[in-house]
Every structure is written in structure tokens, then in C-alpha cells.
C-alpha positions as a Python dict, from the first residue, in 0.01 Angstrom:
ca = {
    (1, 'M'): (0, 0, 0),
    (2, 'E'): (-379, 43, -2),
    (3, 'L'): (-573, -268, 98),
    (4, 'P'): (-864, -390, -120),
    (5, 'G'): (-1201, -281, 14),
    (6, 'F'): (-1306, -614, 166),
    (7, 'L'): (-965, -662, 335),
    (8, 'Y'): (-970, -307, 464),
    (9, 'G'): (-1315, -364, 617),
    (10, 'F'): (-1199, -690, 775),
    (11, 'Y'): (-889, -522, 920),
    (12, 'E'): (-1097, -233, 1056),
    (13, 'R'): (-1341, -467, 1230),
    (14, 'R'): (-1056, -673, 1371),
    (15, 'L'): (-891, -361, 1511),
    (16, 'A'): (-1218, -246, 1668),
    (17, 'R'): (-1274, -584, 1835),
    (18, 'S'): (-922, -579, 1977),
    (19, 'L'): (-983, -260, 2175),
    (20, 'D'): (-1053, -286, 2547),
    (21, 'P'): (-1355, -65, 2628),
    (22, 'E'): (-1191, 13, 2962),
    (23, 'R'): (-893, 165, 2779),
    (24, 'I'): (-1090, 404, 2557),
    (25, 'P'): (-1001, 766, 2647),
    (26, 'R'): (-1285, 967, 2797),
    (27, 'H'): (-1160, 1290, 2643),
    (28, 'I'): (-976, 1319, 2311),
    (29, 'G'): (-831, 1638, 2171),
    (30, 'V'): (-792, 1656, 1793),
    (31, 'M'): (-585, 1900, 1589),
    (32, 'V'): (-762, 1884, 1254),
    (33, 'D'): (-459, 1972, 1042),
    (34, 'G'): (-390, 1939, 671),
    (35, 'N'): (-700, 2068, 492),
    (36, 'R'): (-507, 2307, 267),
    (37, 'R'): (-240, 2051, 178),
    (38, 'W'): (-510, 1797, 96),
    (39, 'A'): (-669, 2046, -146),
    (40, 'R'): (-333, 2117, -312),
    (41, 'Q'): (-285, 1744, -377),
    (42, 'F'): (-592, 1754, -602),
    (43, 'N'): (-529, 2101, -746),
    (44, 'A'): (-853, 2201, -575),
    (45, 'P'): (-937, 2538, -416),
    (46, 'T'): (-851, 2579, -49),
    (47, 'S'): (-1221, 2606, 35),
    (48, 'Q'): (-1274, 2252, -92),
    (49, 'G'): (-1011, 2128, 152),
    (50, 'H'): (-1179, 2311, 441),
    (51, 'Q'): (-1517, 2166, 341),
    (52, 'A'): (-1373, 1814, 322),
    (53, 'G'): (-1225, 1870, 668),
    (54, 'A'): (-1561, 1983, 802),
    (55, 'D'): (-1729, 1672, 659),
    (56, 'K'): (-1464, 1457, 827),
    (57, 'I'): (-1548, 1612, 1165),
    (58, 'H'): (-1901, 1472, 1154),
    (59, 'E'): (-1772, 1133, 1048),
    (60, 'F'): (-1515, 1138, 1328),
    (61, 'L'): (-1774, 1228, 1593),
    (62, 'G'): (-1979, 929, 1478),
    (63, 'W'): (-1680, 701, 1536),
    (64, 'C'): (-1632, 852, 1882),
    (65, 'Q'): (-1994, 786, 1974),
    (66, 'E'): (-1966, 425, 1854),
    (67, 'L'): (-1659, 367, 2071),
    (68, 'G'): (-1781, 544, 2384),
    (69, 'V'): (-1564, 856, 2384),
    (70, 'K'): (-1744, 1110, 2602),
    (71, 'V'): (-1563, 1439, 2528),
    (72, 'V'): (-1394, 1563, 2209),
    (73, 'T'): (-1211, 1892, 2172),
    (74, 'L'): (-1166, 2004, 1810),
    (75, 'Y'): (-895, 2259, 1726),
    (76, 'M'): (-1060, 2421, 1425),
    (77, 'L'): (-920, 2774, 1410),
    (78, 'S'): (-635, 2924, 1612),
    (79, 'T'): (-570, 3289, 1686),
    (80, 'D'): (-261, 3255, 1462),
    (81, 'N'): (-486, 3145, 1173),
    (82, 'M'): (-659, 3483, 1190),
    (83, 'S'): (-366, 3628, 992),
    (84, 'R'): (-465, 3437, 677),
    (85, 'S'): (-605, 3621, 379),
    (86, 'G'): (-945, 3782, 419),
    (87, 'E'): (-1089, 3576, 135),
    (88, 'E'): (-979, 3243, 285),
    (89, 'L'): (-1100, 3345, 631),
    (90, 'D'): (-1441, 3447, 499),
    (91, 'L'): (-1484, 3109, 329),
    (92, 'L'): (-1354, 2922, 633),
    (93, 'M'): (-1582, 3109, 873),
    (94, 'G'): (-1880, 3022, 656),
    (95, 'I'): (-1784, 2654, 651),
    (96, 'I'): (-1741, 2655, 1030),
    (97, 'A'): (-2084, 2819, 1067),
    (98, 'N'): (-2242, 2549, 850),
    (99, 'T'): (-2063, 2285, 1057),
    (100, 'M'): (-2216, 2434, 1371),
    (101, 'D'): (-2561, 2417, 1209),
    (102, 'R'): (-2507, 2046, 1137),
    (103, 'L'): (-2401, 1986, 1498),
    (104, 'D'): (-2716, 2168, 1608),
    (105, 'E'): (-2923, 1908, 1422),
    (106, 'D'): (-2789, 1626, 1642),
    (107, 'E'): (-2994, 1618, 1960),
    (108, 'N'): (-2743, 1392, 2134),
    (109, 'I'): (-2448, 1632, 2108),
    (110, 'S'): (-2373, 1914, 2347),
    (111, 'V'): (-2136, 2185, 2228),
    (112, 'H'): (-1910, 2426, 2413),
    (113, 'A'): (-1732, 2710, 2234),
    (114, 'M'): (-1370, 2784, 2328),
    (115, 'G'): (-1186, 3092, 2214),
    (116, 'A'): (-1220, 3466, 2167),
    (117, 'P'): (-1565, 3544, 2020),
    (118, 'E'): (-1464, 3906, 1957),
    (119, 'L'): (-1225, 3783, 1685),
    (120, 'L'): (-1508, 3614, 1494),
    (121, 'P'): (-1781, 3752, 1266),
    (122, 'D'): (-2099, 3829, 1459),
    (123, 'Y'): (-2299, 3557, 1283),
    (124, 'L'): (-2048, 3288, 1380),
    (125, 'A'): (-2013, 3408, 1739),
    (126, 'E'): (-2393, 3407, 1771),
    (127, 'R'): (-2421, 3050, 1640),
    (128, 'L'): (-2154, 2933, 1882),
    (129, 'N'): (-2333, 3104, 2170),
    (130, 'K'): (-2662, 2944, 2066),
    (131, 'L'): (-2505, 2599, 2056),
    (132, 'T'): (-2335, 2644, 2392),
    (133, 'A'): (-2666, 2744, 2551),
    (134, 'R'): (-2854, 2446, 2405),
    (135, 'T'): (-2929, 2142, 2622),
    (136, 'P'): (-2922, 1809, 2436),
    (137, 'I'): (-3214, 1570, 2476),
    (138, 'Q'): (-2984, 1281, 2568),
    (139, 'E'): (-2616, 1368, 2569),
    (140, 'K'): (-2401, 1099, 2410),
    (141, 'I'): (-2097, 1314, 2347),
    (142, 'H'): (-1975, 1659, 2448),
    (143, 'V'): (-1786, 1858, 2184),
    (144, 'N'): (-1559, 2152, 2260),
    (145, 'V'): (-1517, 2368, 1950),
    (146, 'A'): (-1193, 2567, 1962),
    (147, 'V'): (-1246, 2856, 1718),
    (148, 'G'): (-1037, 3172, 1749),
    (149, 'Y'): (-849, 2980, 2016),
    (150, 'G'): (-500, 3022, 2158),
    (151, 'G'): (-356, 2824, 2448),
    (152, 'R'): (-160, 3114, 2593),
    (153, 'R'): (-462, 3338, 2567),
    (154, 'E'): (-673, 3080, 2751),
    (155, 'I'): (-431, 3083, 3046),
    (156, 'V'): (-421, 3464, 3048),
    (157, 'D'): (-804, 3475, 3041),
    (158, 'A'): (-816, 3227, 3331),
    (159, 'V'): (-578, 3435, 3542),
    (160, 'R'): (-764, 3754, 3454),
    (161, 'E'): (-1096, 3602, 3562),
    (162, 'L'): (-941, 3473, 3884),
    (163, 'L'): (-807, 3820, 3967),
    (164, 'H'): (-1142, 3985, 3893),
    (165, 'E'): (-1313, 3739, 4126),
    (166, 'A'): (-1056, 3807, 4399),
    (167, 'A'): (-1102, 4182, 4362),
    (168, 'A'): (-1481, 4145, 4385),
    (169, 'E'): (-1432, 3949, 4708),
    (170, 'G'): (-1205, 4219, 4848),
    (171, 'R'): (-890, 4006, 4852),
    (172, 'G'): (-554, 4173, 4802),
    (173, 'M'): (-305, 4068, 4537),
    (174, 'A'): (-53, 3947, 4796),
    (175, 'E'): (-320, 3726, 4950),
    (176, 'V'): (-414, 3584, 4610),
    (177, 'A'): (-49, 3518, 4520),
    (178, 'D'): (24, 3339, 4849),
    (179, 'A'): (-280, 3111, 4815),
    (180, 'L'): (-258, 3050, 4438),
    (181, 'S'): (-273, 2684, 4334),
    (182, 'V'): (-301, 2475, 4017),
    (183, 'D'): (-668, 2412, 4091),
    (184, 'D'): (-730, 2788, 4110),
    (185, 'I'): (-618, 2826, 3748),
    (186, 'S'): (-797, 2511, 3631),
    (187, 'R'): (-1135, 2627, 3750),
    (188, 'F'): (-1124, 2927, 3516),
    (189, 'L'): (-1007, 2750, 3199),
    (190, 'Y'): (-1238, 2718, 2899),
    (191, 'T'): (-1274, 2346, 2980),
    (192, 'R'): (-1354, 2398, 3347),
    (193, 'G'): (-1542, 2106, 3500),
    (194, 'Q'): (-1428, 1864, 3229),
    (195, 'P'): (-1164, 1591, 3247),
    (196, 'D'): (-831, 1675, 3087),
    (197, 'P'): (-767, 1497, 2755),
    (198, 'E'): (-605, 1159, 2794),
    (199, 'L'): (-517, 1152, 2424),
    (200, 'V'): (-432, 1430, 2177),
    (201, 'I'): (-423, 1343, 1806),
    (202, 'R'): (-264, 1559, 1539),
    (203, 'T'): (-296, 1476, 1172),
    (204, 'S'): (-78, 1582, 875),
    (205, 'G'): (254, 1460, 1015),
    (206, 'E'): (329, 1776, 1213),
    (207, 'Q'): (462, 1706, 1563),
    (208, 'R'): (395, 2013, 1773),
    (209, 'L'): (119, 2145, 1998),
    (210, 'S'): (72, 2485, 1829),
    (211, 'G'): (-77, 2619, 2151),
    (212, 'F'): (-350, 2354, 2179),
    (213, 'L'): (-472, 2284, 2534),
    (214, 'M'): (-133, 2377, 2676),
    (215, 'W'): (-246, 2354, 3039),
    (216, 'Q'): (-483, 2059, 3005),
    (217, 'S'): (-245, 1840, 2803),
    (218, 'A'): (32, 1837, 3065),
    (219, 'Y'): (-11, 1460, 3109),
    (220, 'S'): (-186, 1371, 2785),
    (221, 'E'): (-59, 1103, 2551),
    (222, 'F'): (16, 1230, 2199),
    (223, 'Y'): (-40, 1053, 1869),
    (224, 'F'): (87, 1201, 1545),
    (225, 'C'): (-61, 1067, 1222),
    (226, 'E'): (79, 1122, 873),
    (227, 'A'): (-268, 1135, 712),
    (228, 'L'): (-404, 1477, 626),
    (229, 'W'): (-725, 1545, 816),
    (230, 'P'): (-972, 1503, 523),
    (231, 'A'): (-805, 1167, 447),
    (232, 'F'): (-808, 1048, 810),
    (233, 'R'): (-979, 708, 815),
    (234, 'K'): (-1153, 514, 1086),
    (235, 'V'): (-867, 264, 1076),
    (236, 'D'): (-625, 551, 1150),
    (237, 'F'): (-837, 641, 1452),
    (238, 'L'): (-849, 280, 1570),
    (239, 'R'): (-471, 260, 1541),
    (240, 'A'): (-439, 570, 1756),
    (241, 'L'): (-664, 413, 2019),
    (242, 'R'): (-470, 87, 2004),
    (243, 'D'): (-144, 275, 2048),
    (244, 'Y'): (-288, 468, 2344),
    (245, 'A'): (-416, 148, 2509),
    (246, 'G'): (-68, -5, 2488),
    (247, 'R'): (102, 280, 2669),
    (248, 'Q'): (183, 295, 3039),
    (249, 'R'): (76, 641, 3144),
    (250, 'R'): (310, 828, 3376),
    (251, 'F'): (216, 1141, 3567),
    (252, 'G'): (559, 1279, 3639),
    (253, 'A'): (904, 1322, 3492),
}
């Protein structure tokens, strides 16, 4: 049942006040799922769902800044999504490019692109490169944009880069294999130098990773929300944070 506006606002503020700032995740991964289903609910074109999802991203990043989240990784387009129709992909790529332009307008956001730029149109790859190279005036939040991203591909790319480095240093494959450690792989991931996500949120009711941050999420907490991404509300986010804060994190079996 939907609460009246004034009760909803009261509930939202009460939830926000109940959160312990010390229990806010530093890094949150978000699988922004459900744009197409949201559009179908309103008999709207798919592009309208993708645009509503893009608008929600900016709203969500504002909530994160308010609450002190330092790193957000957004799963916007997977390598599997590249098999969609050419017309839908063209529209989606344009919406993603416009989203990057809006992020570029915020001087307090730093952006890092994750994925395979060779799978993207040149104009989008160039915008992502431009954003990644930009230094914010005063960084309040760091945003990883996973576009043309696949978790298995990321691990393969990390191993490939590690092997190229070893070859350049004159190390043999047997030597590399004998010395290989978890940290060796981690330092070549797309998120190198960043904390792993403490919390991963997926909207739309689906309960699977779909290749998202497969290495980094080994000890993440997961929160699955029934709301489709364009309909994801601040109160849904606060509930996810409350749920996370109430968990006892375990780093083992």
C-alpha cells in the first residue's frame, strides 16, 4: 500500500535518522535493472524506460553523497546486452552518452570507466575516456561506470595484463605461476586501488550476479529489491542500508 505523501516523507526522514553513519558502506555496487519492464508497464517505448533509468542514476548519486557513500559502481551495460537489437542499442548508447555529459557537469564527481571500449561507439568511448581523465575540483564521490562490462572478461583482462608485465620483466611462466597470489590479480582489476564493495544492490526482483564484480564481491553483502530501477525510491535505498547495517559480516564459509 502506498503511503500518503506527508507520511512517506516522515517515514523516509525517520529511516535516515536511524542509520549509524559508521555503518554506511564505503563502496556500493548497483545493478540498475528493470528499465525495459518499467516501460512496458506504461506501454511506453523502451527508450523511455532507459531514459527514466538514467535520470534515476543522478538522483541516486545525490542520495549517496548525502549519506557519505564514497564509491559507487553502476552496472549500466553488460557484454551480454550487446546482443540486443541495433535500434535499441543505438538509443541506449545515446542515453548513456548524455548521462556521461551530465556527470561531467558535476565538479565533485570523479568517474572511472570499466569495460571493453572497443565494443562501444567511438563517441561514447571518447566521452568515457574524457571523464576518466578529468580531475574533480573537490571529490565527494567516485563513480565507476560499467559499460560494455563482463565480470569474466575483467578477470581475463587482469590475468593478461599480469602476464604481459611478467614477460616485460623477463620472468618465466613457471615463476609467475609459483608466485601467483590473490593480490597479484587484484592489482590488475578495473577497480584496482579501490575498496571492494561492501554492499551490492540489484533492483527488479532478480536474484543473480549476472557477472557483476565477480572477483570484488566475494565478501559483499547482497540486497535484492523488487522495485524496478526507474521506480527505486530513496526509502528503498534507506531500507537497503538499514538491512546492511543489521547484518553481521562474515569473511569465510
